[in-house]
Short mmCIF file of C-alpha atoms in Angstrom, two decimals:
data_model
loop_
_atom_site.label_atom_id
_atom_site.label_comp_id
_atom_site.label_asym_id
_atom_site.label_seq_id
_atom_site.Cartn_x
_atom_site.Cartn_y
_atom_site.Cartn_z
CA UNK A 1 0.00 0.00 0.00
CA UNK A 2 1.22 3.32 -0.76
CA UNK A 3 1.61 6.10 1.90
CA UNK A 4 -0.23 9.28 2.29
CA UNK A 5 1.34 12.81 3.20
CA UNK A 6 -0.70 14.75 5.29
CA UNK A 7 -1.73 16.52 2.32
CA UNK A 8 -3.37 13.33 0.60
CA UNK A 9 -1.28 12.81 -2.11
CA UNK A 10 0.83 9.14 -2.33
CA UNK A 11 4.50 9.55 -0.65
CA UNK A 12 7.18 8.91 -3.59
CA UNK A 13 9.29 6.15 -2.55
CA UNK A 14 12.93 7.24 -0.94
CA UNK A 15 12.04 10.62 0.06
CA UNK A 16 11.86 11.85 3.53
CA UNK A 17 8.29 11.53 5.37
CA UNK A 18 7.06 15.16 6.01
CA UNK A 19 5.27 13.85 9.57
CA UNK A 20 8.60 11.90 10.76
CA UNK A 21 11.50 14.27 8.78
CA UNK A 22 12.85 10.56 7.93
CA UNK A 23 13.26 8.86 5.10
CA UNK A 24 11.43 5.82 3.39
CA UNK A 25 11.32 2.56 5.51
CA UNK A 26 12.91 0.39 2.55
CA UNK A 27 15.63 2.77 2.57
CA UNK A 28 15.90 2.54 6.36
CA UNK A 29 16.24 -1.67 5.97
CA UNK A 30 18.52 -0.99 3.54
CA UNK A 31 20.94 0.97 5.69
CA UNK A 32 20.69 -1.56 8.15
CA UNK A 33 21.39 -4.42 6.09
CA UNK A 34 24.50 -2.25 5.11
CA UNK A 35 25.76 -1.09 8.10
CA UNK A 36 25.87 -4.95 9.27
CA UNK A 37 27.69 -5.92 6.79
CA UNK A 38 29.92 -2.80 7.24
CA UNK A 39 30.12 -3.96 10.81
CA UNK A 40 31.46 -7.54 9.85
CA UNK A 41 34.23 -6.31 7.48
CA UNK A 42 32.23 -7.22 4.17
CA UNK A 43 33.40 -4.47 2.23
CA UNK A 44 37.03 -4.39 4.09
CA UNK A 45 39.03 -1.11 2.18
CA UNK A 46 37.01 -2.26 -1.12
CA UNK A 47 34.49 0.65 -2.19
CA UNK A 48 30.50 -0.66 -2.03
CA UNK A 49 28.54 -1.97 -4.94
CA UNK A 50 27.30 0.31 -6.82
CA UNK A 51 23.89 1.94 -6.67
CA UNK A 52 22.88 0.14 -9.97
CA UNK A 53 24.14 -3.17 -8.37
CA UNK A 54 23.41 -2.47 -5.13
CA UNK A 55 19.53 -1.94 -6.61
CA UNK A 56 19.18 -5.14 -8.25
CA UNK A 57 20.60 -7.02 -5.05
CA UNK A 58 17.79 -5.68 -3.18
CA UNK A 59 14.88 -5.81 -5.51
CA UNK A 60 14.51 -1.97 -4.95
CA UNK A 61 15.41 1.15 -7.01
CA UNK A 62 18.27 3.11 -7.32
CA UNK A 63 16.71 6.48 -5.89
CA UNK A 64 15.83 4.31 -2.42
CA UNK A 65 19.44 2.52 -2.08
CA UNK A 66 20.98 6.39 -2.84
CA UNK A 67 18.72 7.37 0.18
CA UNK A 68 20.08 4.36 2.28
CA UNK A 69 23.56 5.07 1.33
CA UNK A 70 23.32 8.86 2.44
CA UNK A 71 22.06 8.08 5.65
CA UNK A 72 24.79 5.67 6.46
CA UNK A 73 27.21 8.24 5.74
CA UNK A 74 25.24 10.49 7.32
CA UNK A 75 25.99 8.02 10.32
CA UNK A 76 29.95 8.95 9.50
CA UNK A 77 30.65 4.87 8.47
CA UNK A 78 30.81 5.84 4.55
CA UNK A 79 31.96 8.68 2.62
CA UNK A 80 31.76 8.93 -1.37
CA UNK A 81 34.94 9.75 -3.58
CA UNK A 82 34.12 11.16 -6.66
CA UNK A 83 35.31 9.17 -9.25
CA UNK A 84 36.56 5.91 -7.30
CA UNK A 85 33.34 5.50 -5.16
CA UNK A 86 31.57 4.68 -1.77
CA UNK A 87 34.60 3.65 0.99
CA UNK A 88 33.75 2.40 4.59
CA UNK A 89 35.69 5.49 6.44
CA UNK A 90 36.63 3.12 9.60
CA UNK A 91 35.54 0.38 11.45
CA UNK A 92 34.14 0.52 14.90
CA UNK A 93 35.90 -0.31 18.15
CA UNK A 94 33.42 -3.35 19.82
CA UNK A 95 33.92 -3.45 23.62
CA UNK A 96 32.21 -5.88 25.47
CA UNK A 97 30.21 -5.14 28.37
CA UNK A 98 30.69 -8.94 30.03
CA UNK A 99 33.66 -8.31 32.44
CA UNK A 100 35.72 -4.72 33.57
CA UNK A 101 38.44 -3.63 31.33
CA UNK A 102 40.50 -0.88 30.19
CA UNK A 103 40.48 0.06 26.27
CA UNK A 104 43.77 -1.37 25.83
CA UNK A 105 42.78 -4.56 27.42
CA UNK A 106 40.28 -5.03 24.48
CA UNK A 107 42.80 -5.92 22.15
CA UNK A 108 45.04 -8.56 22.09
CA UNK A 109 47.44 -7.11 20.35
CA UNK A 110 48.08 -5.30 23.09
CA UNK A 111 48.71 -1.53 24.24
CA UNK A 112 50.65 -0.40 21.21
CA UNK A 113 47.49 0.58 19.48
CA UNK A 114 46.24 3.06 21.94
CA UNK A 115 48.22 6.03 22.97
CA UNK A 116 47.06 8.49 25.74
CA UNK A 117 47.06 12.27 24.97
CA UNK A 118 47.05 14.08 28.79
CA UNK A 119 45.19 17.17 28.94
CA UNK A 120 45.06 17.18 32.92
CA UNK A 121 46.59 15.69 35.78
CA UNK A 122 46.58 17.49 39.02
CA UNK A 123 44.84 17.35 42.34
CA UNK A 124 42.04 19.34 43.04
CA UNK A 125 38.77 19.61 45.56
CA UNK A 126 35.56 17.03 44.57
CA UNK A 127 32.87 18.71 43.49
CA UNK A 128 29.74 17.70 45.31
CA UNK A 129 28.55 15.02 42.59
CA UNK A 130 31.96 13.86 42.31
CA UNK A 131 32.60 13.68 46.14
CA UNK A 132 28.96 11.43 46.41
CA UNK A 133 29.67 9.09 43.86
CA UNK A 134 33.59 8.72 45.57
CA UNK A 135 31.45 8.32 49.19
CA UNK A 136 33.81 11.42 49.96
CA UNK A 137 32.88 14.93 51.59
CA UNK A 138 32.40 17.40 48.91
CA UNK A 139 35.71 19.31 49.28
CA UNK A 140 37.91 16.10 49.80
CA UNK A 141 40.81 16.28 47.86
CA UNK A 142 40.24 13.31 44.94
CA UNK A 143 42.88 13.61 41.62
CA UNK A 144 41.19 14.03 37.97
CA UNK A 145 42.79 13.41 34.88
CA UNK A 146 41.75 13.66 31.60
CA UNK A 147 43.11 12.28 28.67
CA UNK A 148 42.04 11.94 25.13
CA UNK A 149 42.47 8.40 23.82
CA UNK A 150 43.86 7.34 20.52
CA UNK A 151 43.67 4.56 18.41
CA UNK A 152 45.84 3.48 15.61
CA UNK A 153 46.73 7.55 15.55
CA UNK A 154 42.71 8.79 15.34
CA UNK A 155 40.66 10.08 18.50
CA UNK A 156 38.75 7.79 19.64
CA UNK A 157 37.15 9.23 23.42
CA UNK A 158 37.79 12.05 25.84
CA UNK A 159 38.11 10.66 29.18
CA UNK A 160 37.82 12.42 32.42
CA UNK A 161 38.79 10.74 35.62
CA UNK A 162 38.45 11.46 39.01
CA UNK A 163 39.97 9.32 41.51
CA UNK A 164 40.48 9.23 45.38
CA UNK A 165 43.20 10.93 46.36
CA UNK A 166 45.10 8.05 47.71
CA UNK A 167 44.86 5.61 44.85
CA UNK A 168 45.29 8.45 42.20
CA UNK A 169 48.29 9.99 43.60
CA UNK A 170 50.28 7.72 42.52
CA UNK A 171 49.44 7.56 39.06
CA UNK A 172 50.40 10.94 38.83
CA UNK A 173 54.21 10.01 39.01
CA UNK A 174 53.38 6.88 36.30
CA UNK A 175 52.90 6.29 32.53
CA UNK A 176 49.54 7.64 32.15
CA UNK A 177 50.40 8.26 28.15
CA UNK A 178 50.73 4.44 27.32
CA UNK A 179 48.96 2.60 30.05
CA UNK A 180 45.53 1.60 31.03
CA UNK A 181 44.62 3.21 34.52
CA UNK A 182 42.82 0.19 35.36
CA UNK A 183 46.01 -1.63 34.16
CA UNK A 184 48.18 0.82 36.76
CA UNK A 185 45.99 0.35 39.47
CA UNK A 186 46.48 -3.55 39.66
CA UNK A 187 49.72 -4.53 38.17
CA UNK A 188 51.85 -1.20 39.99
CA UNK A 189 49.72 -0.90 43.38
CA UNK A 190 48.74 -3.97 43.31
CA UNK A 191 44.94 -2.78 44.13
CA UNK A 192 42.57 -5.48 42.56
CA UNK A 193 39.07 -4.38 41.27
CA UNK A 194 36.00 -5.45 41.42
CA UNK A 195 33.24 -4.40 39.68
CA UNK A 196 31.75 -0.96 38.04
CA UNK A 197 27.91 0.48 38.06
CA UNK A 198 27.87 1.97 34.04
CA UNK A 199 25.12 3.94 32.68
CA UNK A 200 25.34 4.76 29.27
CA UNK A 201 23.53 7.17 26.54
CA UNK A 202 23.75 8.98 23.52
CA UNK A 203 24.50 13.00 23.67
CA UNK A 204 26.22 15.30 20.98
CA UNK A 205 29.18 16.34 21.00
CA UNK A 206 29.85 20.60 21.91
CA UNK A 207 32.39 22.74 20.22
CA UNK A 208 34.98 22.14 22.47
CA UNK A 209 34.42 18.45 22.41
CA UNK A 210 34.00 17.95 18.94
CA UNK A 211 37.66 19.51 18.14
CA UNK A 212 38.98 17.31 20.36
CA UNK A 213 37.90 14.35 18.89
CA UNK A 214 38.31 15.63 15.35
CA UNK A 215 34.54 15.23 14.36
CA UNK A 216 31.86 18.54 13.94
CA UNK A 217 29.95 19.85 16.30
CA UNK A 218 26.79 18.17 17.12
CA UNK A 219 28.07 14.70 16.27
CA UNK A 220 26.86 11.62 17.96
CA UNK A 221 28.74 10.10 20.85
CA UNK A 222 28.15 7.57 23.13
CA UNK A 223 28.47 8.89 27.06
CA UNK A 224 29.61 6.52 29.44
CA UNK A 225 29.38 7.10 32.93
CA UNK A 226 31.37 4.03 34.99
CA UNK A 227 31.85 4.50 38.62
CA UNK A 228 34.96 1.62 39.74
CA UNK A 229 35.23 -0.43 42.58
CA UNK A 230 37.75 -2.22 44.41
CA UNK A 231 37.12 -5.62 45.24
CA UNK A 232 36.70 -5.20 48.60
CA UNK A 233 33.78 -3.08 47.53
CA UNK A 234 35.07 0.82 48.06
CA UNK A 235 34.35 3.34 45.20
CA UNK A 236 37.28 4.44 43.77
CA UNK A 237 37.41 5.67 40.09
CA UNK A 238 34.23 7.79 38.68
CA UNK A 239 34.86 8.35 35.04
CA UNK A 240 33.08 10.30 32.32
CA UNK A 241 34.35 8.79 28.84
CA UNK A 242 32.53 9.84 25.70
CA UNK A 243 33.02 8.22 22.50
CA UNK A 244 32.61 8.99 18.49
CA UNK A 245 29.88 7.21 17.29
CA UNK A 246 31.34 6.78 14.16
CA UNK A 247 34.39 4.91 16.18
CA UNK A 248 32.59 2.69 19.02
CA UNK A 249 30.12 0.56 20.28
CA UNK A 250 29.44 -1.80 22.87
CA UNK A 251 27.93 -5.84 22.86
CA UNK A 252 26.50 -7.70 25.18
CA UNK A 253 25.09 -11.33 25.86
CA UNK A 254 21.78 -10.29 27.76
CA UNK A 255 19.88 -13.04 30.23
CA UNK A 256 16.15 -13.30 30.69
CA UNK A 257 14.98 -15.08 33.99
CA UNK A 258 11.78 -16.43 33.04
CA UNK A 259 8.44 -15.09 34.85
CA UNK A 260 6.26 -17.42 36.65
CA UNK A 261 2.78 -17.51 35.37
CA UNK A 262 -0.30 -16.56 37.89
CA UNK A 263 -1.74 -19.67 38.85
CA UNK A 264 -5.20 -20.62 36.63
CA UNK A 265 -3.74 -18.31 33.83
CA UNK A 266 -3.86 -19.91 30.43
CA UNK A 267 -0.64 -20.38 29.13
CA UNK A 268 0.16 -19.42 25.33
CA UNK A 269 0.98 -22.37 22.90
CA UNK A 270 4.00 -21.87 21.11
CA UNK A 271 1.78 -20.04 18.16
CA UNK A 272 0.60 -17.12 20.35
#
């Protein structure tokens, strides 16, 4: 069936929706069924198909896959070069969200990939937030750093730190350009870690921000808040980190415990 503008008249295929701003839903499966394969190396530093092939893979016209390819770049994971064609720009960091780890700990090549630039590294007074998170009095002495992380030479976060004053004072005499903090903490003051509480959304990235991490202003990023603790249970590390969304995202293997039925309820066949 086709859709109806507000107006009355049919909505043309591939153009955006005037009640949503957004464009056509086959362009919208499209992009997903591109940025998946984007996501699994498909296209690896060969450019996409193009739109004439791309079209007649997907049953679809050319006018609806250009409208799925220029929200994907859009999205900052393609970008067109006249002449050559459509190149993935760069593939996204995955970090998974099943145990604690520091960005370099991600890859098993090692820390060589990552490289730390430090904007700040002093002690100064928590701010009330900081100080509650910390289970500090606002006031307290607690040591922030912030860094901007690299990898394989291209932002990839700005990271702000702020630790208690006796585990970060240390650090401040240590390697933070080429080490993992979490890495520090354990392997040179011996201080093993427990767990961390993480909340996570999606925010856009401010002037100031946005030059940092070499993207424009208003891009998407990914703003993790993780607040460390030691195994023994103490708070100890309350970090702000946000991401490019064009660099990073996050996976997950996600349980479900099973809800008991009311008793005398009927229960649903397989078939619904």
């Amino acid at each position: 069936m086709t859709g109806r503008t507000y107006s009355g008249y049919p909505a043309r295929a591939g153009t955006p929706d005037p009640r949503t701003g957004r464009r056509s839903a086959p362009a919208r499966r499209i992009r997903d069924i591109l940025r998946a394969r984007i996501r699994s190396g498909v296209y690896g530093n060969r450019p996409l198909p193009s739109e004439s092939q791309l079209a007649a893979d997907f049953g679809t016209s050319r006018n609806i896959v250009r409208d799925a390819l220029a929200l994907i770049r859009d999205e900052g994971l393609v970008d067109r070069v006249p002449g050559a064609g459509t190149f993935v720009v760069s593939d996204k960091v995955v970090q998974g969200l099943d145990r604690l780890r520091g960005l370099a700990e991600t890859f098993e090549t090692g820390s060589d990939r990552v490289v730390n630039r430090v904007l700040l590294a002093e002690v100064i007074p928590a701010t009330p937030i900081v100080a509650e998170r910390l289970e500090l009095t606002a006031g307290t002495e607690v040591v922030a750093l912030e860094r901007i992380r690299y990898l394989d030479g291209v932002p990839l976060s700005l990271d702000a730190s702020y630790l208690t004053a006796d585990v970060g004072a240390p650090l401040l005499a240590m390697d933070l350009a080429c080490c993992d903090v979490f890495g520090l903490l354990e392997a040179e003051l011996g201080l093993p870690l427990g767990a961390a509480a993480v909340a996570i959304e999606a925010v856009a990235a401010d002037p100031t921000v946005a030059g940092l991490l070499e993207v424009r202003p208003g891009s998407p990023l990914l703003f993790l808040e993780r607040l460390t603790y030691t195994d023994s249970g103490r708070p100890i590390d309350l970090e702000y980190v946000r991401y490019r969304g064009d660099r990073f995202s996050l996976s997950g293997r996600l349980h479900r415990t099973p809800v008991t039925p009311n008793r005398g309820a009927a229960v649903p066949n397989e078939r619904g």
